[in-house]
Amino acid sequence: MEHRSGFVSIIGKPNVGKSTLMNAYLGQKVAIVSPKPQTTRHKIRGILTLPNAQIIFVDTPGIHNPLHKLGEYMVKTAISAILDADVVIFLVDVSQMPDDEDRLIAQTLKERCKSPIILAMNKMDLLTPDKVKPHTEAYLALGNYNDWILISAHTGDNLDKLRDMIISYLPPGPRYYPEDQIADVDERFIAAEIIREKALHFLHQEVPHSIAVVIDEFKDRSEDLSYISATIFVEKDSQKGIVIGKDGAMLKKIGQAARRELEILFGRKIYLELWVKVRRRWRKDEEELRRLGYIAPKI
Ligand code: GDP
Ligand code: MG
């Protein structure tokens, strides 16, 4: 068979399992996953190289109604991923009935998407038999899809079928990336995301969404030791206190968890230093967003 390749954007509202799906295909944690919505802020590409095809997955922030500038950036990023895609996977949580957010995305796809769309109904492991028919029918009624399938990114059910389905819609083309590359993000970026993930894991309420992580220094001290210094930005002094914790206990927890995971991912010892700084209202400020690396794509 002719070699095929292309960009496959995973589109869906927050928390339906977009990052989990991409990571399942790559067998590695490229995009951070969290039970809190809006964990993914950037477009992240994950590359799956097979003998007959190369699929470049684009994991996107969930589309939702923007509440602030960061939200706007996330929505623009998701829409630009629809326009750039060779194939779009519209991912939904089939254990629930569609809601307004699903309808908004279905409508956006109708208006903006020119590529084949596969409706992938995720979390089938949570779907009770009596709900299979009403739920699948409700999602299918949202639009016209080239194909549809029930999957579980969590258990792996039907992921091989979805993969073959994706390949059947990809155009013929060469490999875009070397076969051993699994992501287009570098270690600096991964380090920042893992630190952010651990912060999200340990923190609650409004703090998680106010966090940005910037790597200030990333140096290989030797073949098996890297030094990383990173700053966690928050929006208020009170949040700074929470992130640091009593006698620095919270920051220590975040740092230890991040270091452990980075050592496994990078296969070497990591010396990690964390700082916490306040950047007032950074999510609402275009200039701050750019400085923190959230540069809005043109659409
Ligand atoms: P995203 O916001 O769409 O990227 O969603 P995430 O990938 O961060 O996943 C959100 C939550 O749903 C996480 O707690 C995942 O573990 C969970 N999840 C994802 N896929 C499945 C699935 O197929 N079954 C179940 N039971 N949980 C899932
Ligand atoms: Mg995500």
Coordinates of C-alpha atoms and ligand atoms in Angstrom, one line a residue:
M1 CA 0.0 0.0 0.0
E2 CA 1.1 3.5 -0.7
H3 CA 2.6 5.4 2.2
R4 CA 0.2 7.9 3.8
S5 CA 0.8 10.8 6.2
G6 CA -0.9 13.9 7.6
F7 CA -2.1 15.9 10.5
V8 CA -4.9 14.6 12.6
S9 CA -6.5 17.2 15.0
I10 CA -8.3 15.9 18.1
I11 CA -11.1 18.4 18.8
G12 CA -13.5 18.3 21.7
K13 CA -14.7 20.0 24.8
P14 CA -12.5 20.0 27.9
N15 CA -12.1 16.7 29.8
V16 CA -13.4 14.3 27.1
G17 CA -10.0 12.5 26.9
K18 CA -8.1 14.2 24.0
S19 CA -4.7 14.1 25.7
T20 CA -5.3 10.6 27.0
L21 CA -6.1 9.4 23.5
M22 CA -2.9 10.9 22.0
N23 CA -0.8 9.6 24.8
A24 CA -2.3 6.1 24.3
Y25 CA -1.2 6.1 20.7
L26 CA 2.2 7.3 21.4
G27 CA 2.7 5.0 24.4
Q28 CA 4.2 7.9 26.3
K29 CA 3.1 11.1 28.1
V30 CA 3.5 13.9 25.6
A31 CA 0.5 15.9 26.6
I32 CA -0.3 16.3 30.2
V33 CA -3.5 14.7 31.5
S34 CA -5.6 15.9 34.4
P35 CA -9.1 15.5 35.7
K36 CA -9.3 19.3 35.9
P37 CA -10.7 20.8 32.6
Q38 CA -8.5 23.1 30.4
T39 CA -5.2 21.4 31.2
T40 CA -4.0 21.6 27.7
R41 CA -3.2 25.1 26.7
H42 CA -1.1 24.8 23.5
K43 CA -1.3 22.7 20.4
I44 CA 0.9 19.7 21.0
R45 CA 2.0 17.4 18.2
G46 CA 2.6 13.7 18.8
I47 CA 4.0 11.6 16.0
L48 CA 3.0 8.0 15.4
T49 CA 5.2 6.3 12.8
L50 CA 4.0 3.0 11.3
P51 CA 5.4 1.0 8.4
N52 CA 2.7 2.3 6.0
A53 CA 1.8 5.7 7.5
Q54 CA 2.8 8.5 9.7
I55 CA 0.1 10.1 11.7
I56 CA 0.8 13.5 13.3
F57 CA -1.7 14.0 16.1
V58 CA -2.5 17.5 17.2
D59 CA -3.9 17.7 20.7
T60 CA -5.7 20.9 21.3
P61 CA -7.2 22.8 24.2
G62 CA -10.9 22.1 24.5
I63 CA -13.2 24.5 22.7
H64 CA -15.4 26.4 25.1
N65 CA -16.7 29.9 25.7
P66 CA -13.7 32.1 26.5
L67 CA -13.8 33.8 29.9
H68 CA -10.5 35.6 29.7
K69 CA -7.7 36.2 27.3
L70 CA -6.0 32.8 28.0
G71 CA -9.4 31.2 27.1
E72 CA -9.5 33.1 23.9
Y73 CA -6.0 32.0 23.0
M74 CA -7.0 28.4 23.7
V75 CA -10.1 28.6 21.5
K76 CA -8.1 30.2 18.6
T77 CA -5.5 27.5 18.9
A78 CA -8.2 24.8 18.6
I79 CA -9.9 26.5 15.6
S80 CA -6.6 26.8 13.8
A81 CA -6.0 23.1 14.4
I82 CA -9.4 22.4 12.6
L83 CA -8.3 24.5 9.6
D84 CA -4.8 22.8 9.3
A85 CA -6.0 19.2 9.7
D86 CA -6.1 16.5 7.1
V87 CA -8.5 14.6 9.3
V88 CA -10.4 15.8 12.3
I89 CA -11.3 13.5 15.2
F90 CA -14.3 15.0 17.0
L91 CA -13.9 13.4 20.4
V92 CA -16.9 13.2 22.8
D93 CA -17.6 11.6 26.2
V94 CA -20.3 9.0 25.2
S95 CA -21.0 8.2 28.9
Q96 CA -22.8 11.5 29.0
M97 CA -25.5 13.0 26.7
P98 CA -24.3 15.8 24.4
D99 CA -24.5 19.3 26.0
D100 CA -24.2 22.9 24.7
E101 CA -20.5 22.7 24.5
D102 CA -20.7 19.6 22.2
R103 CA -23.3 21.4 20.1
L104 CA -21.1 24.5 19.8
I105 CA -18.2 22.4 18.6
A106 CA -20.4 20.4 16.2
Q107 CA -21.6 23.8 14.8
T108 CA -18.0 25.1 14.5
L109 CA -17.0 22.0 12.6
K110 CA -19.9 22.4 10.3
E111 CA -18.9 26.0 9.5
R112 CA -15.1 25.7 9.4
C113 CA -14.0 22.2 8.7
K114 CA -13.3 21.1 5.1
S115 CA -11.6 17.8 6.0
P116 CA -13.0 14.4 6.8
I117 CA -14.4 14.1 10.3
I118 CA -14.4 11.0 12.4
L119 CA -16.8 11.1 15.4
A120 CA -15.0 9.1 18.1
M121 CA -17.1 8.4 21.2
N122 CA -14.7 8.0 24.1
K123 CA -15.2 6.5 27.6
M124 CA -17.2 3.6 26.3
D125 CA -15.9 1.7 29.4
L126 CA -18.3 4.0 31.4
L127 CA -21.3 3.4 29.1
T128 CA -24.0 1.2 30.5
P129 CA -25.8 -1.0 27.9
D130 CA -29.1 0.8 28.3
K131 CA -27.5 4.1 27.3
V132 CA -25.6 2.9 24.2
K133 CA -28.4 3.5 21.7
P134 CA -29.8 6.9 23.0
H135 CA -26.3 8.3 23.6
T136 CA -24.7 7.3 20.2
E137 CA -27.8 8.4 18.4
A138 CA -27.7 11.8 20.1
Y139 CA -24.1 12.4 19.1
L140 CA -24.6 11.2 15.6
A141 CA -27.4 13.7 15.2
L142 CA -25.1 16.6 15.9
G143 CA -23.7 16.7 12.3
N144 CA -22.6 14.7 9.3
Y145 CA -19.6 12.5 10.0
N146 CA -17.5 10.5 7.5
D147 CA -17.2 7.7 10.1
W148 CA -17.9 7.0 13.7
I149 CA -16.6 4.6 16.4
L150 CA -16.9 3.8 20.1
I151 CA -13.6 3.8 21.9
S152 CA -11.9 3.9 25.3
A153 CA -8.7 5.8 25.4
H154 CA -8.4 4.5 29.0
T155 CA -8.7 0.7 28.4
G156 CA -7.5 0.8 24.7
D157 CA -10.7 -0.7 23.3
N158 CA -11.1 -0.1 19.6
L159 CA -8.0 2.1 19.3
D160 CA -6.5 -0.1 16.6
K161 CA -9.8 0.2 14.6
L162 CA -9.8 4.0 15.0
R163 CA -6.1 4.1 13.9
D164 CA -6.9 2.1 10.7
M165 CA -9.9 4.4 10.1
I166 CA -7.7 7.5 10.4
I167 CA -5.1 6.0 8.0
S168 CA -7.9 5.3 5.4
Y169 CA -8.6 9.1 5.3
L170 CA -5.0 10.3 5.1
P171 CA -3.7 11.5 1.8
P172 CA -0.7 9.7 0.2
G173 CA 2.5 11.4 1.4
P174 CA 6.0 10.9 2.8
R175 CA 7.2 10.9 6.4
Y176 CA 7.4 14.5 7.8
Y177 CA 9.4 13.5 10.9
P178 CA 12.2 11.0 11.5
E179 CA 10.8 7.6 12.6
D180 CA 12.2 7.8 16.2
Q181 CA 10.7 11.2 16.9
I182 CA 7.5 11.1 18.9
A183 CA 6.8 14.8 19.6
D184 CA 7.6 18.2 18.1
V185 CA 8.2 19.7 21.6
D186 CA 11.6 19.8 23.2
E187 CA 12.7 18.7 26.7
R188 CA 12.3 22.3 28.0
F189 CA 8.7 22.3 27.0
I190 CA 8.0 18.9 28.5
A191 CA 9.7 19.9 31.7
A192 CA 7.5 23.0 32.1
E193 CA 4.4 20.9 31.4
I194 CA 5.3 18.2 33.9
I195 CA 5.9 20.8 36.6
R196 CA 2.6 22.4 35.7
E197 CA 0.9 19.0 35.8
K198 CA 2.2 18.3 39.3
A199 CA 1.1 21.8 40.5
L200 CA -2.4 21.1 39.1
H201 CA -2.4 17.8 40.8
F202 CA -1.7 19.1 44.3
L203 CA -3.5 22.5 44.1
H204 CA -7.2 23.2 44.1
Q205 CA -9.9 25.8 43.4
E206 CA -8.9 28.8 41.4
V207 CA -5.1 28.4 41.8
P208 CA -4.5 25.8 39.0
H209 CA -5.8 28.0 36.2
S210 CA -3.7 30.9 37.4
I211 CA -0.4 29.0 37.0
A212 CA 2.2 29.3 34.2
V213 CA 5.6 27.6 34.3
V214 CA 8.7 29.0 32.6
I215 CA 12.0 27.2 32.4
D216 CA 14.7 29.7 33.3
E217 CA 17.7 27.4 32.9
F218 CA 18.2 23.9 31.5
K219 CA 21.7 22.6 31.5
D220 CA 23.2 19.2 31.1
R221 CA 25.8 19.0 33.8
S222 CA 27.0 15.6 32.6
E223 CA 25.6 12.8 30.5
D224 CA 23.5 11.6 33.4
L225 CA 22.6 14.8 35.2
S226 CA 20.6 17.9 34.1
Y227 CA 20.1 21.0 36.1
I228 CA 16.7 22.7 35.7
S229 CA 15.6 25.9 37.2
A230 CA 12.0 26.9 36.7
T231 CA 9.6 29.7 37.8
I232 CA 5.9 29.1 38.7
F233 CA 3.9 32.2 37.9
V234 CA 0.7 33.0 39.8
E235 CA -1.6 36.0 39.7
K236 CA -1.9 36.9 43.3
D237 CA 0.2 37.1 46.5
S238 CA -2.3 34.8 48.3
Q239 CA -1.7 32.2 45.5
K240 CA 2.0 32.5 45.9
G241 CA 1.6 31.5 49.6
I242 CA -0.5 28.5 48.6
V243 CA 1.9 27.3 46.0
I244 CA 4.8 27.6 48.5
G245 CA 2.9 26.1 51.4
K246 CA 3.7 26.0 55.0
D247 CA 7.5 26.0 55.4
G248 CA 7.7 25.4 51.7
A249 CA 6.0 22.0 52.0
M250 CA 3.7 22.4 48.9
L251 CA 6.5 23.5 46.6
K252 CA 8.6 20.6 47.8
K253 CA 5.9 18.2 47.0
I254 CA 5.4 19.6 43.5
G255 CA 9.2 19.6 42.9
Q256 CA 9.7 16.0 44.1
A257 CA 6.9 14.6 42.0
A258 CA 8.0 16.5 38.9
R259 CA 11.6 15.5 39.4
R260 CA 10.7 11.8 39.8
E261 CA 8.7 11.9 36.6
L262 CA 11.3 13.9 34.6
E263 CA 14.0 11.4 35.6
I264 CA 11.9 8.6 34.2
L265 CA 11.0 10.5 31.0
F266 CA 14.5 11.7 30.3
G267 CA 16.4 8.7 31.6
R268 CA 18.8 10.6 33.8
K269 CA 19.2 12.4 37.1
I270 CA 17.6 15.8 37.4
Y271 CA 18.4 18.6 39.8
L272 CA 15.3 20.7 39.9
E273 CA 15.0 24.2 41.5
L274 CA 11.6 25.9 41.6
W275 CA 10.7 29.5 42.2
V276 CA 7.3 31.2 42.6
K277 CA 6.6 34.7 41.3
V278 CA 3.5 36.9 41.0
R279 CA 2.5 38.3 37.6
R280 CA -0.7 40.1 38.3
R281 CA -3.6 39.2 36.0
W282 CA -1.3 37.5 33.5
R283 CA -4.2 35.6 31.9
K284 CA -6.0 38.8 31.0
D285 CA -3.0 40.6 29.6
E286 CA -2.0 40.0 26.0
E287 CA 1.6 41.2 26.5
E288 CA 2.1 38.9 29.5
L289 CA 0.6 36.0 27.7
R290 CA 3.1 36.5 24.9
R291 CA 6.0 36.7 27.4
L292 CA 4.9 33.4 29.0
G293 CA 4.8 31.7 25.6
Y294 CA 1.1 31.8 24.7
I295 CA 1.3 33.4 21.3
A296 CA -2.0 33.5 19.6
P297 CA -2.0 31.9 16.1
K298 CA -3.4 33.9 13.2
I299 CA -6.8 32.6 12.1
Ligands
GDP1 P1 -8.8 16.5 27.7 O1 -9.1 17.7 28.5 O2 -9.9 16.2 26.6 O3 -7.4 16.4 27.1 O4 -9.0 15.2 28.7 P2 -7.8 14.4 29.4 O5 -7.1 13.5 28.5 O6 -7.0 15.3 30.3 O7 -8.7 13.4 30.3 C1 -9.7 13.9 31.2 C2 -10.0 12.8 32.2 O8 -10.8 11.7 31.6 C3 -8.8 12.1 32.9 O9 -9.1 11.9 34.2 C4 -8.7 10.8 32.1 O10 -8.0 9.8 32.8 C5 -10.1 10.5 31.8 N1 -10.3 9.6 30.7 C6 -9.9 9.8 29.4 N2 -10.3 8.8 28.6 C7 -11.0 8.0 29.3 C8 -11.7 6.7 29.0 O11 -11.7 6.2 27.9 N3 -12.4 6.2 30.0 C9 -12.4 6.7 31.3 N4 -13.1 6.0 32.2 N5 -11.8 7.8 31.6 C10 -11.1 8.5 30.6
MG2 MG -5.9 17.8 27.2

